[in-house]
Amino acid sequence: MTKRGVLLGWGGLVVLLGVGVGVWWGWFRAPYALADSPRVDVTVRAAKSEYPDVRVTAEDVDTLVRVYVQRLKAGDVEGLMELAGPAYDGTRGAAYEQVREFGEGARGPVEVTVLEGDVDYFNPVRLTYDRTGQEQELLLVKDDGYWWVGLGEGDPAAGM
């Protein structure tokens, strides 16, 4: 094999790997992730149910609710807005309210209970903030394979 053939072969392999990484980055990587700080103490569990879907949903939403609590703790309004479902408006005001009302509670242990949902793409969760004794119920909305927070005003079924 000539030197040119080897270079073309390796160049093609590099391009193919680059395309593969790009596809993974765009399609398979979650659009949100935990930051390195602040650290949060969150326990996510499924409510007692006769339906196994509740346990599966608890596993699916684990990262989202941890990110939600982390953004609350940091007072990160912009970060909370990024977690809002695609069909929601008024997320800035709602995010400010969430930080104001639950930010202090997010500084301590938080227990998240995934409740039974009526349909596969809507699921309520209950957050219990041990530090303040507050409870919060959130609606999680699944759109394009990812779970989002029903934050602000909107029709959660609009994107379905």
mmCIF file with all atom_site columns, C-alpha atoms in Angstrom, residues 17-130:
data_model
loop_
_atom_site.group_PDB
_atom_site.id
_atom_site.type_symbol
_atom_site.label_atom_id
_atom_site.label_alt_id
_atom_site.label_comp_id
_atom_site.label_asym_id
_atom_site.label_entity_id
_atom_site.label_seq_id
_atom_site.pdbx_PDB_ins_code
_atom_site.Cartn_x
_atom_site.Cartn_y
_atom_site.Cartn_z
_atom_site.occupancy
_atom_site.B_iso_or_equiv
_atom_site.pdbx_formal_charge
_atom_site.auth_seq_id
_atom_site.auth_comp_id
_atom_site.auth_asym_id
_atom_site.auth_atom_id
_atom_site.pdbx_PDB_model_num
ATOM 1   C CA . LEU A 1 17  ? -15.156 8.889  13.990 1.00 0.00 ? 17  LEU A CA 1
ATOM 2   C CA . GLY A 1 18  ? -15.855 12.626 13.971 1.00 0.00 ? 18  GLY A CA 1
ATOM 3   C CA . VAL A 1 19  ? -19.261 12.092 12.392 1.00 0.00 ? 19  VAL A CA 1
ATOM 4   C CA . GLY A 1 20  ? -20.022 9.334  14.915 1.00 0.00 ? 20  GLY A CA 1
ATOM 5   C CA . VAL A 1 21  ? -19.152 11.593 17.853 1.00 0.00 ? 21  VAL A CA 1
ATOM 6   C CA . GLY A 1 22  ? -21.241 14.403 16.340 1.00 0.00 ? 22  GLY A CA 1
ATOM 7   C CA . VAL A 1 23  ? -24.270 12.137 15.979 1.00 0.00 ? 23  VAL A CA 1
ATOM 8   C CA . TRP A 1 24  ? -23.903 10.884 19.545 1.00 0.00 ? 24  TRP A CA 1
ATOM 9   C CA . TRP A 1 25  ? -23.485 14.443 20.872 1.00 0.00 ? 25  TRP A CA 1
ATOM 10  C CA . GLY A 1 26  ? -26.585 15.696 19.069 1.00 0.00 ? 26  GLY A CA 1
ATOM 11  C CA . TRP A 1 27  ? -28.960 12.755 19.360 1.00 0.00 ? 27  TRP A CA 1
ATOM 12  C CA . PHE A 1 28  ? -28.081 10.593 22.314 1.00 0.00 ? 28  PHE A CA 1
ATOM 13  C CA . ARG A 1 29  ? -26.623 12.959 24.906 1.00 0.00 ? 29  ARG A CA 1
ATOM 14  C CA . ALA A 1 30  ? -29.150 14.393 27.349 1.00 0.00 ? 30  ALA A CA 1
ATOM 15  C CA . PRO A 1 31  ? -29.713 18.140 26.860 1.00 0.00 ? 31  PRO A CA 1
ATOM 16  C CA . TYR A 1 32  ? -29.003 18.756 30.565 1.00 0.00 ? 32  TYR A CA 1
ATOM 17  C CA . ALA A 1 33  ? -26.429 17.442 33.015 1.00 0.00 ? 33  ALA A CA 1
ATOM 18  C CA . LEU A 1 34  ? -25.311 17.919 36.586 1.00 0.00 ? 34  LEU A CA 1
ATOM 19  C CA . ALA A 1 35  ? -22.626 20.537 37.045 1.00 0.00 ? 35  ALA A CA 1
ATOM 20  C CA . ASP A 1 36  ? -19.609 19.889 39.252 1.00 0.00 ? 36  ASP A CA 1
ATOM 21  C CA . SER A 1 37  ? -21.004 22.268 41.855 1.00 0.00 ? 37  SER A CA 1
ATOM 22  C CA . PRO A 1 38  ? -22.903 22.888 43.955 1.00 0.00 ? 38  PRO A CA 1
ATOM 23  C CA . ARG A 1 39  ? -23.249 19.368 45.297 1.00 0.00 ? 39  ARG A CA 1
ATOM 24  C CA . VAL A 1 40  ? -26.779 18.297 46.172 1.00 0.00 ? 40  VAL A CA 1
ATOM 25  C CA . ASP A 1 41  ? -28.196 15.632 48.468 1.00 0.00 ? 41  ASP A CA 1
ATOM 26  C CA . VAL A 1 42  ? -31.107 14.170 46.488 1.00 0.00 ? 42  VAL A CA 1
ATOM 27  C CA . THR A 1 43  ? -32.797 10.793 46.896 1.00 0.00 ? 43  THR A CA 1
ATOM 28  C CA . VAL A 1 44  ? -35.122 9.738  44.082 1.00 0.00 ? 44  VAL A CA 1
ATOM 29  C CA . ARG A 1 45  ? -37.532 6.866  44.628 1.00 0.00 ? 45  ARG A CA 1
ATOM 30  C CA . ALA A 1 46  ? -40.704 5.523  43.097 1.00 0.00 ? 46  ALA A CA 1
ATOM 31  C CA . ALA A 1 47  ? -43.962 5.681  45.017 1.00 0.00 ? 47  ALA A CA 1
ATOM 32  C CA . LYS A 1 48  ? -45.373 2.323  46.059 1.00 0.00 ? 48  LYS A CA 1
ATOM 33  C CA . SER A 1 49  ? -47.365 1.116  43.099 1.00 0.00 ? 49  SER A CA 1
ATOM 34  C CA . GLU A 1 50  ? -48.621 -2.033 41.517 1.00 0.00 ? 50  GLU A CA 1
ATOM 35  C CA . TYR A 1 51  ? -47.357 -0.721 38.181 1.00 0.00 ? 51  TYR A CA 1
ATOM 36  C CA . PRO A 1 52  ? -43.690 -1.299 37.279 1.00 0.00 ? 52  PRO A CA 1
ATOM 37  C CA . ASP A 1 53  ? -43.770 1.826  35.072 1.00 0.00 ? 53  ASP A CA 1
ATOM 38  C CA . VAL A 1 54  ? -43.350 4.009  38.167 1.00 0.00 ? 54  VAL A CA 1
ATOM 39  C CA . ARG A 1 55  ? -39.951 2.452  38.951 1.00 0.00 ? 55  ARG A CA 1
ATOM 40  C CA . VAL A 1 56  ? -38.850 2.825  35.329 1.00 0.00 ? 56  VAL A CA 1
ATOM 41  C CA . THR A 1 57  ? -39.947 6.464  35.278 1.00 0.00 ? 57  THR A CA 1
ATOM 42  C CA . ALA A 1 58  ? -38.066 7.108  38.538 1.00 0.00 ? 58  ALA A CA 1
ATOM 43  C CA . GLU A 1 59  ? -34.881 5.874  36.846 1.00 0.00 ? 59  GLU A CA 1
ATOM 44  C CA . ASP A 1 60  ? -35.611 7.983  33.747 1.00 0.00 ? 60  ASP A CA 1
ATOM 45  C CA . VAL A 1 61  ? -36.183 11.256 35.630 1.00 0.00 ? 61  VAL A CA 1
ATOM 46  C CA . ASP A 1 62  ? -33.381 10.836 38.174 1.00 0.00 ? 62  ASP A CA 1
ATOM 47  C CA . THR A 1 63  ? -30.909 13.119 36.408 1.00 0.00 ? 63  THR A CA 1
ATOM 48  C CA . LEU A 1 64  ? -33.520 15.770 35.606 1.00 0.00 ? 64  LEU A CA 1
ATOM 49  C CA . VAL A 1 65  ? -34.692 16.190 39.198 1.00 0.00 ? 65  VAL A CA 1
ATOM 50  C CA . ARG A 1 66  ? -31.110 16.250 40.485 1.00 0.00 ? 66  ARG A CA 1
ATOM 51  C CA . VAL A 1 67  ? -30.274 18.981 37.970 1.00 0.00 ? 67  VAL A CA 1
ATOM 52  C CA . TYR A 1 68  ? -33.454 20.849 38.975 1.00 0.00 ? 68  TYR A CA 1
ATOM 53  C CA . VAL A 1 69  ? -32.471 20.802 42.664 1.00 0.00 ? 69  VAL A CA 1
ATOM 54  C CA . GLN A 1 70  ? -28.901 21.790 41.813 1.00 0.00 ? 70  GLN A CA 1
ATOM 55  C CA . ARG A 1 71  ? -30.118 24.810 39.819 1.00 0.00 ? 71  ARG A CA 1
ATOM 56  C CA . LEU A 1 72  ? -32.461 25.772 42.681 1.00 0.00 ? 72  LEU A CA 1
ATOM 57  C CA . LYS A 1 73  ? -29.630 25.571 45.186 1.00 0.00 ? 73  LYS A CA 1
ATOM 58  C CA . ALA A 1 74  ? -27.381 27.710 42.977 1.00 0.00 ? 74  ALA A CA 1
ATOM 59  C CA . GLY A 1 75  ? -30.139 30.270 42.386 1.00 0.00 ? 75  GLY A CA 1
ATOM 60  C CA . ASP A 1 76  ? -29.579 29.656 38.661 1.00 0.00 ? 76  ASP A CA 1
ATOM 61  C CA . VAL A 1 77  ? -32.695 31.096 37.010 1.00 0.00 ? 77  VAL A CA 1
ATOM 62  C CA . GLU A 1 78  ? -31.279 30.678 33.494 1.00 0.00 ? 78  GLU A CA 1
ATOM 63  C CA . GLY A 1 79  ? -30.420 27.046 34.244 1.00 0.00 ? 79  GLY A CA 1
ATOM 64  C CA . LEU A 1 80  ? -33.957 26.375 35.498 1.00 0.00 ? 80  LEU A CA 1
ATOM 65  C CA . MET A 1 81  ? -35.400 27.948 32.372 1.00 0.00 ? 81  MET A CA 1
ATOM 66  C CA . GLU A 1 82  ? -33.392 25.479 30.268 1.00 0.00 ? 82  GLU A CA 1
ATOM 67  C CA . LEU A 1 83  ? -35.177 22.610 32.038 1.00 0.00 ? 83  LEU A CA 1
ATOM 68  C CA . ALA A 1 84  ? -38.649 23.880 31.090 1.00 0.00 ? 84  ALA A CA 1
ATOM 69  C CA . GLY A 1 85  ? -40.807 21.857 28.734 1.00 0.00 ? 85  GLY A CA 1
ATOM 70  C CA . PRO A 1 86  ? -40.719 22.988 25.087 1.00 0.00 ? 86  PRO A CA 1
ATOM 71  C CA . ALA A 1 87  ? -44.379 24.117 25.042 1.00 0.00 ? 87  ALA A CA 1
ATOM 72  C CA . TYR A 1 88  ? -44.057 26.435 28.071 1.00 0.00 ? 88  TYR A CA 1
ATOM 73  C CA . ASP A 1 89  ? -43.950 30.248 28.162 1.00 0.00 ? 89  ASP A CA 1
ATOM 74  C CA . GLY A 1 90  ? -43.261 32.613 31.040 1.00 0.00 ? 90  GLY A CA 1
ATOM 75  C CA . THR A 1 91  ? -40.463 30.426 32.297 1.00 0.00 ? 91  THR A CA 1
ATOM 76  C CA . ARG A 1 92  ? -38.314 33.304 33.584 1.00 0.00 ? 92  ARG A CA 1
ATOM 77  C CA . GLY A 1 93  ? -40.919 34.479 36.097 1.00 0.00 ? 93  GLY A CA 1
ATOM 78  C CA . ALA A 1 94  ? -41.695 30.902 37.120 1.00 0.00 ? 94  ALA A CA 1
ATOM 79  C CA . ALA A 1 95  ? -37.988 30.130 37.580 1.00 0.00 ? 95  ALA A CA 1
ATOM 80  C CA . TYR A 1 96  ? -37.536 33.203 39.802 1.00 0.00 ? 96  TYR A CA 1
ATOM 81  C CA . GLU A 1 97  ? -40.501 32.049 41.893 1.00 0.00 ? 97  GLU A CA 1
ATOM 82  C CA . GLN A 1 98  ? -39.054 28.542 42.241 1.00 0.00 ? 98  GLN A CA 1
ATOM 83  C CA . VAL A 1 99  ? -35.697 29.912 43.418 1.00 0.00 ? 99  VAL A CA 1
ATOM 84  C CA . ARG A 1 100 ? -37.366 32.337 45.830 1.00 0.00 ? 100 ARG A CA 1
ATOM 85  C CA . GLU A 1 101 ? -39.697 29.731 47.308 1.00 0.00 ? 101 GLU A CA 1
ATOM 86  C CA . PHE A 1 102 ? -37.590 26.556 47.315 1.00 0.00 ? 102 PHE A CA 1
ATOM 87  C CA . GLY A 1 103 ? -33.942 27.662 46.945 1.00 0.00 ? 103 GLY A CA 1
ATOM 88  C CA . GLU A 1 104 ? -33.304 27.573 50.687 1.00 0.00 ? 104 GLU A CA 1
ATOM 89  C CA . GLY A 1 105 ? -34.778 24.074 50.986 1.00 0.00 ? 105 GLY A CA 1
ATOM 90  C CA . ALA A 1 106 ? -32.525 22.842 48.167 1.00 0.00 ? 106 ALA A CA 1
ATOM 91  C CA . ARG A 1 107 ? -29.507 23.559 50.396 1.00 0.00 ? 107 ARG A CA 1
ATOM 92  C CA . GLY A 1 108 ? -30.353 20.515 52.504 1.00 0.00 ? 108 GLY A CA 1
ATOM 93  C CA . PRO A 1 109 ? -31.409 16.933 51.771 1.00 0.00 ? 109 PRO A CA 1
ATOM 94  C CA . VAL A 1 110 ? -34.223 16.575 49.239 1.00 0.00 ? 110 VAL A CA 1
ATOM 95  C CA . GLU A 1 111 ? -36.380 13.490 48.805 1.00 0.00 ? 111 GLU A CA 1
ATOM 96  C CA . VAL A 1 112 ? -38.092 13.061 45.458 1.00 0.00 ? 112 VAL A CA 1
ATOM 97  C CA . THR A 1 113 ? -41.016 10.686 45.107 1.00 0.00 ? 113 THR A CA 1
ATOM 98  C CA . VAL A 1 114 ? -42.075 9.780  41.574 1.00 0.00 ? 114 VAL A CA 1
ATOM 99  C CA . LEU A 1 115 ? -45.846 9.370  41.630 1.00 0.00 ? 115 LEU A CA 1
ATOM 100 C CA . GLU A 1 116 ? -48.065 7.402  39.279 1.00 0.00 ? 116 GLU A CA 1
ATOM 101 C CA . GLY A 1 117 ? -48.792 9.303  36.097 1.00 0.00 ? 117 GLY A CA 1
ATOM 102 C CA . ASP A 1 118 ? -52.003 9.036  34.124 1.00 0.00 ? 118 ASP A CA 1
ATOM 103 C CA . VAL A 1 119 ? -50.200 8.817  30.777 1.00 0.00 ? 119 VAL A CA 1
ATOM 104 C CA . ASP A 1 120 ? -46.687 7.817  29.721 1.00 0.00 ? 120 ASP A CA 1
ATOM 105 C CA . TYR A 1 121 ? -45.502 11.331 28.871 1.00 0.00 ? 121 TYR A CA 1
ATOM 106 C CA . PHE A 1 122 ? -46.736 13.256 31.947 1.00 0.00 ? 122 PHE A CA 1
ATOM 107 C CA . ASN A 1 123 ? -45.557 12.378 35.406 1.00 0.00 ? 123 ASN A CA 1
ATOM 108 C CA . PRO A 1 124 ? -45.969 14.177 38.724 1.00 0.00 ? 124 PRO A CA 1
ATOM 109 C CA . VAL A 1 125 ? -43.181 14.151 41.291 1.00 0.00 ? 125 VAL A CA 1
ATOM 110 C CA . ARG A 1 126 ? -43.194 15.311 44.906 1.00 0.00 ? 126 ARG A CA 1
ATOM 111 C CA . LEU A 1 127 ? -40.106 17.016 46.309 1.00 0.00 ? 127 LEU A CA 1
ATOM 112 C CA . THR A 1 128 ? -39.724 17.154 50.084 1.00 0.00 ? 128 THR A CA 1
ATOM 113 C CA . TYR A 1 129 ? -37.165 19.654 51.344 1.00 0.00 ? 129 TYR A CA 1
ATOM 114 C CA . ASP A 1 130 ? -35.924 18.406 54.738 1.00 0.00 ? 130 ASP A CA 1
#
